[in-house]
Tab-separated table of C-alpha atoms in Angstrom:
chain	number	residue	atom	x	y	z
A	127	UNK	CA	-12.696	13.717	-31.235
A	128	UNK	CA	-10.128	14.177	-34.106
A	129	UNK	CA	-9.624	17.808	-32.704
A	130	UNK	CA	-9.108	16.796	-29.153
A	131	UNK	CA	-6.637	14.133	-30.446
A	132	UNK	CA	-4.632	16.766	-32.130
A	133	UNK	CA	-4.834	18.834	-28.823
A	134	UNK	CA	-3.688	16.531	-26.581
A	135	UNK	CA	-0.946	15.529	-29.038
A	136	UNK	CA	0.210	19.056	-29.042
A	137	UNK	CA	0.136	18.865	-25.141
A	138	UNK	CA	2.166	15.922	-24.919
A	139	UNK	CA	5.011	17.487	-27.358
A	140	UNK	CA	5.303	20.625	-25.342
A	141	UNK	CA	5.875	18.780	-21.949
A	142	UNK	CA	9.469	18.051	-22.698
A	143	UNK	CA	10.104	21.806	-23.237
A	144	UNK	CA	8.502	22.875	-20.043
A	145	UNK	CA	10.434	19.829	-18.187
A	146	UNK	CA	13.643	21.069	-19.734
A	147	UNK	CA	13.205	24.712	-18.742
A	148	UNK	CA	16.898	26.326	-18.632
A	149	UNK	CA	18.193	26.449	-14.980
A	150	UNK	CA	20.584	28.700	-13.812
A	151	UNK	CA	24.396	28.537	-13.004
A	152	UNK	CA	25.341	28.300	-9.412
A	153	UNK	CA	28.300	28.769	-7.345
A	154	UNK	CA	28.888	27.987	-3.682
A	155	UNK	CA	31.088	30.043	-1.986
A	156	UNK	CA	31.953	30.081	1.788
A	157	UNK	CA	30.398	33.352	3.400
A	158	UNK	CA	32.376	36.225	4.782
A	159	UNK	CA	31.259	35.486	8.424
A	160	UNK	CA	32.451	31.800	8.248
A	161	UNK	CA	36.016	33.003	6.351
A	162	UNK	CA	36.328	35.783	9.473
A	163	UNK	CA	35.357	32.953	12.097
A	164	UNK	CA	38.431	30.905	10.570
A	165	UNK	CA	41.106	33.896	9.944
A	166	UNK	CA	40.840	33.528	5.916
A	167	UNK	CA	41.105	37.154	5.060
A	168	UNK	CA	42.130	40.553	6.553
A	169	UNK	CA	40.547	43.780	7.425
A	170	UNK	CA	41.249	46.471	4.909
A	171	UNK	CA	40.469	50.185	4.764
A	172	UNK	CA	37.423	50.736	2.085
A	173	UNK	CA	36.542	54.460	1.936
A	174	UNK	CA	37.695	55.146	5.092
A	175	UNK	CA	35.842	52.002	7.022
A	176	UNK	CA	37.688	49.050	8.197
A	177	UNK	CA	36.219	45.633	6.181
A	178	UNK	CA	36.960	42.149	6.644
A	179	UNK	CA	37.750	40.918	2.794
A	180	UNK	CA	38.013	37.252	2.261
A	181	UNK	CA	40.953	35.526	1.028
A	182	UNK	CA	39.629	32.457	-0.818
A	183	UNK	CA	42.633	31.265	-1.749
A	184	UNK	CA	43.769	30.633	2.075
A	185	UNK	CA	40.310	29.329	2.419
A	186	UNK	CA	40.024	26.635	-0.011
A	187	UNK	CA	42.959	25.063	1.959
A	188	UNK	CA	40.855	23.811	4.224
A	189	UNK	CA	40.093	20.249	3.736
A	190	UNK	CA	36.721	20.597	5.297
A	191	UNK	CA	35.524	23.577	3.125
A	192	UNK	CA	36.653	21.676	-0.050
A	193	UNK	CA	34.727	18.644	1.124
A	194	UNK	CA	31.458	20.753	1.794
A	195	UNK	CA	31.659	22.407	-1.583
A	196	UNK	CA	31.770	19.065	-3.250
A	197	UNK	CA	28.703	17.753	-1.238
A	198	UNK	CA	26.547	20.850	-2.128
A	199	UNK	CA	27.807	20.938	-5.799
A	200	UNK	CA	26.353	17.202	-5.939
A	201	UNK	CA	22.939	18.108	-4.173
A	202	UNK	CA	22.464	21.051	-6.970
A	203	UNK	CA	23.377	18.768	-9.602
A	204	UNK	CA	21.036	16.305	-8.420
A	205	UNK	CA	18.155	19.327	-8.388
A	206	UNK	CA	19.267	19.766	-12.245
A	207	UNK	CA	21.232	23.128	-11.689
A	208	UNK	CA	24.864	23.514	-13.255
A	209	UNK	CA	27.122	23.890	-10.203
A	210	UNK	CA	30.464	25.870	-10.962
A	211	UNK	CA	33.395	24.697	-8.996
A	212	UNK	CA	34.954	27.549	-6.672
A	213	UNK	CA	38.231	25.820	-6.492
A	214	UNK	CA	38.686	25.424	-10.385
A	215	UNK	CA	37.783	28.995	-10.641
A	216	UNK	CA	40.036	30.242	-7.944
A	217	UNK	CA	42.569	28.210	-9.562
A	218	UNK	CA	42.495	30.106	-13.121
A	219	UNK	CA	42.251	33.199	-11.167
A	220	UNK	CA	45.459	32.571	-9.467
A	221	UNK	CA	47.373	31.247	-12.518
A	222	UNK	CA	46.390	34.712	-14.112
A	223	UNK	CA	47.610	36.644	-11.006
A	224	UNK	CA	50.832	34.754	-11.358
A	225	UNK	CA	51.224	35.568	-15.286
A	226	UNK	CA	50.507	39.495	-14.270
A	227	UNK	CA	52.695	39.858	-11.254
A	228	UNK	CA	55.185	41.473	-12.953
A	229	UNK	CA	52.740	44.169	-14.375
A	230	UNK	CA	52.772	47.204	-12.125
A	231	UNK	CA	50.754	50.366	-12.182
A	232	UNK	CA	52.303	53.738	-13.050
A	233	UNK	CA	53.100	54.553	-9.369
A	234	UNK	CA	55.009	51.220	-9.050
A	235	UNK	CA	52.994	49.352	-6.901
A	236	UNK	CA	51.141	46.254	-7.962
A	237	UNK	CA	47.366	46.522	-8.583
A	238	UNK	CA	45.032	45.397	-5.840
A	239	UNK	CA	43.183	42.696	-5.980
A	240	UNK	CA	39.730	41.282	-4.514
A	241	UNK	CA	39.050	37.591	-4.508
A	242	UNK	CA	34.976	38.334	-4.499
A	243	UNK	CA	35.341	40.754	-7.139
A	244	UNK	CA	37.666	38.526	-9.350
A	245	UNK	CA	35.548	35.236	-8.601
A	246	UNK	CA	32.286	36.899	-9.728
A	247	UNK	CA	33.955	38.165	-12.846
A	248	UNK	CA	35.515	34.919	-13.668
A	249	UNK	CA	32.864	32.732	-12.965
A	250	UNK	CA	29.878	34.777	-14.232
A	251	UNK	CA	27.461	32.570	-12.408
A	252	UNK	CA	23.991	33.405	-12.755
A	253	UNK	CA	23.403	32.976	-8.774
A	254	UNK	CA	26.082	32.836	-5.968
A	255	UNK	CA	25.124	30.852	-3.038
A	256	UNK	CA	27.146	31.967	0.300
A	257	UNK	CA	26.951	29.116	2.839
A	258	UNK	CA	27.532	29.353	6.358
A	259	UNK	CA	27.657	26.086	8.880
A	260	UNK	CA	28.639	25.248	12.403
A	261	UNK	CA	28.854	21.827	14.497
A	262	UNK	CA	26.840	21.309	17.701
A	263	UNK	CA	27.678	18.880	19.893
A	264	UNK	CA	25.646	16.750	22.588
A	265	UNK	CA	27.393	13.930	23.861
A	266	UNK	CA	28.556	11.570	21.386
A	267	UNK	CA	26.032	13.062	18.843
A	268	UNK	CA	26.511	15.824	16.555
A	269	UNK	CA	24.368	17.715	14.028
A	270	UNK	CA	25.085	20.973	11.751
A	271	UNK	CA	23.411	24.384	11.567
A	272	UNK	CA	23.403	26.173	8.446
A	273	UNK	CA	22.697	28.946	6.509
A	274	UNK	CA	22.467	29.161	2.380
A	275	UNK	CA	21.876	32.763	0.979
A	276	UNK	CA	21.456	32.875	-2.977
A	277	UNK	CA	22.564	36.263	-4.592
A	278	UNK	CA	22.435	37.626	-7.681
A	279	UNK	CA	26.197	38.513	-8.435
A	280	UNK	CA	25.292	41.164	-10.709
A	281	UNK	CA	23.133	43.642	-8.022
A	282	UNK	CA	24.255	41.928	-4.794
A	283	UNK	CA	20.621	41.245	-3.984
A	284	UNK	CA	19.461	38.286	-2.145
A	285	UNK	CA	17.100	36.298	-3.926
A	286	UNK	CA	16.690	33.159	-1.735
A	287	UNK	CA	17.601	32.119	1.712
A	288	UNK	CA	17.165	28.863	3.948
A	289	UNK	CA	18.784	27.888	7.328
A	290	UNK	CA	18.284	25.333	9.877
A	291	UNK	CA	19.943	22.361	11.732
A	292	UNK	CA	19.833	18.898	10.789
A	293	UNK	CA	19.116	15.739	12.582
A	294	UNK	CA	21.970	14.538	15.343
A	295	UNK	CA	24.101	12.042	14.219
A	296	UNK	CA	27.066	9.782	15.469
A	297	UNK	CA	28.593	10.854	11.897
A	298	UNK	CA	31.958	12.610	12.511
A	299	UNK	CA	31.967	13.857	8.695
A	300	UNK	CA	31.019	17.279	8.607
A	301	UNK	CA	30.130	17.450	4.821
A	302	UNK	CA	27.807	14.374	5.380
A	303	UNK	CA	26.185	16.108	8.693
A	304	UNK	CA	25.796	19.476	6.485
A	305	UNK	CA	24.496	17.468	3.511
A	306	UNK	CA	21.739	15.813	5.837
A	307	UNK	CA	21.020	19.162	7.247
A	308	UNK	CA	20.486	21.064	3.841
A	309	UNK	CA	18.804	18.233	1.960
A	310	UNK	CA	15.511	18.450	3.449
A	311	UNK	CA	14.980	22.108	2.344
A	312	UNK	CA	17.164	22.354	-1.217
A	313	UNK	CA	13.896	21.714	-3.410
A	314	UNK	CA	12.250	24.752	-1.832
A	315	UNK	CA	15.418	26.707	-1.944
A	316	UNK	CA	16.043	25.447	-5.731
A	317	UNK	CA	12.333	26.759	-6.482
A	318	UNK	CA	13.035	30.137	-5.202
A	319	UNK	CA	16.211	30.510	-7.090
A	320	UNK	CA	14.557	29.149	-10.432
A	321	UNK	CA	11.897	31.589	-9.836
A	322	UNK	CA	14.294	34.645	-9.925
A	323	UNK	CA	16.226	33.381	-12.884
A	324	UNK	CA	12.663	32.963	-14.640
A	325	UNK	CA	12.607	36.732	-13.932
A	326	UNK	CA	15.730	37.509	-15.444
A	327	UNK	CA	15.260	35.145	-18.561
A	328	UNK	CA	11.738	36.668	-19.429
A	329	UNK	CA	12.357	40.435	-18.127
A	330	UNK	CA	15.990	40.787	-18.410
A	331	UNK	CA	18.777	40.920	-16.049
A	332	UNK	CA	18.821	44.371	-13.825
A	333	UNK	CA	21.932	46.415	-13.932
A	334	UNK	CA	22.857	50.356	-14.132
A	335	UNK	CA	24.502	52.393	-16.141
A	336	UNK	CA	25.922	55.980	-15.624
A	337	UNK	CA	26.949	58.561	-17.980
A	338	UNK	CA	29.614	61.321	-16.895
A	339	UNK	CA	31.016	64.278	-18.769
A	340	UNK	CA	34.158	65.454	-18.143
A	341	UNK	CA	34.010	69.262	-17.717
A	342	UNK	CA	36.461	71.480	-19.785
A	343	UNK	CA	36.730	68.687	-22.015
A	344	UNK	CA	38.812	69.063	-25.399
A	345	UNK	CA	35.333	68.547	-27.533
A	346	UNK	CA	33.763	71.189	-25.594
A	347	UNK	CA	30.371	69.218	-25.272
A	348	UNK	CA	28.209	67.808	-22.383
A	349	UNK	CA	24.566	66.172	-22.551
A	350	UNK	CA	22.823	69.144	-23.493
A	351	UNK	CA	24.964	69.476	-26.837
A	352	UNK	CA	22.963	69.070	-29.947
A	353	UNK	CA	23.909	66.276	-31.776
A	354	UNK	CA	23.339	64.634	-35.716
A	355	UNK	CA	21.130	65.560	-38.495
A	356	UNK	CA	18.133	65.864	-36.020
A	357	UNK	CA	19.912	68.065	-33.663
A	358	UNK	CA	18.891	66.038	-30.669
A	359	UNK	CA	20.546	66.598	-27.284
A	360	UNK	CA	23.089	64.289	-26.629
A	361	UNK	CA	20.901	62.776	-23.213
A	362	UNK	CA	18.274	62.264	-25.831
A	363	UNK	CA	20.364	60.040	-28.249
A	364	UNK	CA	21.774	57.935	-25.168
A	365	UNK	CA	18.194	57.595	-23.940
A	366	UNK	CA	16.880	56.619	-26.936
A	367	UNK	CA	19.642	53.867	-27.403
A	368	UNK	CA	18.972	52.616	-23.862
A	369	UNK	CA	15.210	52.562	-24.774
A	370	UNK	CA	15.987	50.428	-28.051
A	371	UNK	CA	18.104	48.106	-26.331
A	372	UNK	CA	16.717	47.235	-23.049
A	373	UNK	CA	14.498	44.385	-22.470
A	374	UNK	CA	10.707	45.259	-23.138
A	375	UNK	CA	12.205	48.945	-22.743
A	376	UNK	CA	12.277	48.746	-19.155
A	377	UNK	CA	14.597	51.068	-17.097
A	378	UNK	CA	14.718	54.191	-14.790
A	379	UNK	CA	16.306	57.178	-15.645
A	380	UNK	CA	16.659	58.309	-11.808
A	381	UNK	CA	18.542	61.772	-12.558
A	382	UNK	CA	20.180	63.795	-15.129
A	383	UNK	CA	21.839	67.148	-15.974
A	384	UNK	CA	24.070	68.311	-18.330
A	385	UNK	CA	26.964	66.479	-17.011
A	386	UNK	CA	25.586	63.236	-15.589
A	387	UNK	CA	22.770	60.363	-16.317
A	388	UNK	CA	21.850	57.869	-13.971
A	389	UNK	CA	20.217	55.087	-15.039
A	390	UNK	CA	19.062	52.271	-12.764
A	391	UNK	CA	16.899	49.231	-12.706
A	392	UNK	CA	18.007	48.759	-16.309
A	393	UNK	CA	16.674	45.521	-17.978
A	394	UNK	CA	19.305	43.925	-20.279
A	395	UNK	CA	19.048	40.534	-22.080
A	396	UNK	CA	20.738	37.858	-20.193
A	397	UNK	CA	22.586	36.327	-23.355
A	398	UNK	CA	23.998	38.262	-25.985
A	399	UNK	CA	23.140	38.022	-29.891
A	400	UNK	CA	26.083	34.953	-29.721
A	401	UNK	CA	23.886	33.063	-26.689
A	402	UNK	CA	27.013	34.629	-24.280
A	403	UNK	CA	26.080	35.688	-20.863
A	404	UNK	CA	26.035	39.244	-20.886
A	405	UNK	CA	26.925	41.799	-18.150
A	406	UNK	CA	26.458	45.350	-17.775
A	407	UNK	CA	30.013	46.266	-19.579
A	408	UNK	CA	29.494	44.014	-22.713
A	409	UNK	CA	26.081	45.581	-22.876
A	410	UNK	CA	27.149	49.190	-22.660
A	411	UNK	CA	30.089	48.810	-25.522
A	412	UNK	CA	27.239	48.783	-27.934
A	413	UNK	CA	26.163	52.484	-26.762
A	414	UNK	CA	29.836	53.194	-27.133
A	415	UNK	CA	29.857	51.783	-30.769
A	416	UNK	CA	26.767	53.815	-31.378
A	417	UNK	CA	28.330	57.068	-30.218
A	418	UNK	CA	31.428	56.818	-32.305
A	419	UNK	CA	29.894	56.354	-35.600
A	420	UNK	CA	28.443	58.818	-37.709
A	421	UNK	CA	26.795	61.384	-37.083
A	422	UNK	CA	27.747	61.748	-33.767
A	423	UNK	CA	31.447	60.742	-34.033
A	424	UNK	CA	32.296	60.982	-30.333
A	425	UNK	CA	35.834	59.152	-30.148
A	426	UNK	CA	36.674	60.336	-26.542
A	427	UNK	CA	34.633	57.949	-24.560
A	428	UNK	CA	35.948	55.604	-21.881
A	429	UNK	CA	33.983	52.876	-20.488
A	430	UNK	CA	34.662	51.457	-16.958
A	431	UNK	CA	32.789	48.793	-14.907
A	432	UNK	CA	32.973	48.487	-10.996
A	433	UNK	CA	31.146	45.231	-11.171
A	434	UNK	CA	29.357	42.846	-13.347
A	435	UNK	CA	26.278	44.768	-13.070
A	436	UNK	CA	27.695	48.506	-13.272
A	437	UNK	CA	28.741	50.394	-16.184
A	438	UNK	CA	30.089	54.073	-16.174
A	439	UNK	CA	30.668	55.834	-19.534
A	440	UNK	CA	33.262	58.942	-19.199
A	441	UNK	CA	32.594	60.969	-22.318
A	442	UNK	CA	35.226	64.086	-23.313
A	443	UNK	CA	38.392	61.876	-22.337
A	444	UNK	CA	39.746	58.732	-22.696
């Protein structure tokens, strides 16, 4: 009997820990399709292809959008998810842009910016939720049709979707119509978001790492060069570091040669040793430090990051 009592007490003490499982931070963002339908953005040339790029600063001047974001943030907070405010984040981005307006590239042109890339980098939300909606009218009644898509901002992978049409209403307020439409499916949608986050928390965030060696570099090295006291090839030194610094040693070395290595599906801890959200660049800095120390002493290294989930290491030049 005493043993059963002790076990029961242990279970009761464990319940709060389970009920307080960490939730992913989220941010609602208007979808590219919604921005394009409203004219908030422009067509640009991306690698020879015309692509629509949203202008979130212009979109946030839309009162309807701002009201919708407030309602959706409230719904997520009711579900226990910390919701980051898009408008506040874009405000910080625009203030920084204003401060950097005088800075120009070597060619004399201002550096090009991309609202979506900057929003992802500044917010560092665990999941971005893209929202699209339209209002249907049948006589005096109206309803809202919506689609929500949760994406991992580090990989661009879709992790949860929901869509539907809400009940008809005499209400004229779009945010209210959208809230009524979304609310019924929100618990199931949030469950899918949580499953994705739990996988990241337990198994690591997915990123990619690319290694590139400049040909004819001043150091005269490539990935087959023997390094250190153990005379390992540089590619071995790098792969050993990746092995030791991935969660559960999970990664996929897709292909390699004397001048490149492509690591895909690299699982890194979502937080660093100081409890801060970790992206691919921050994680790869550890590799840079490792290669710069003895016995390798490779100083000519450049680290680039096209996105939160990508890191590219150039060896041979800075």
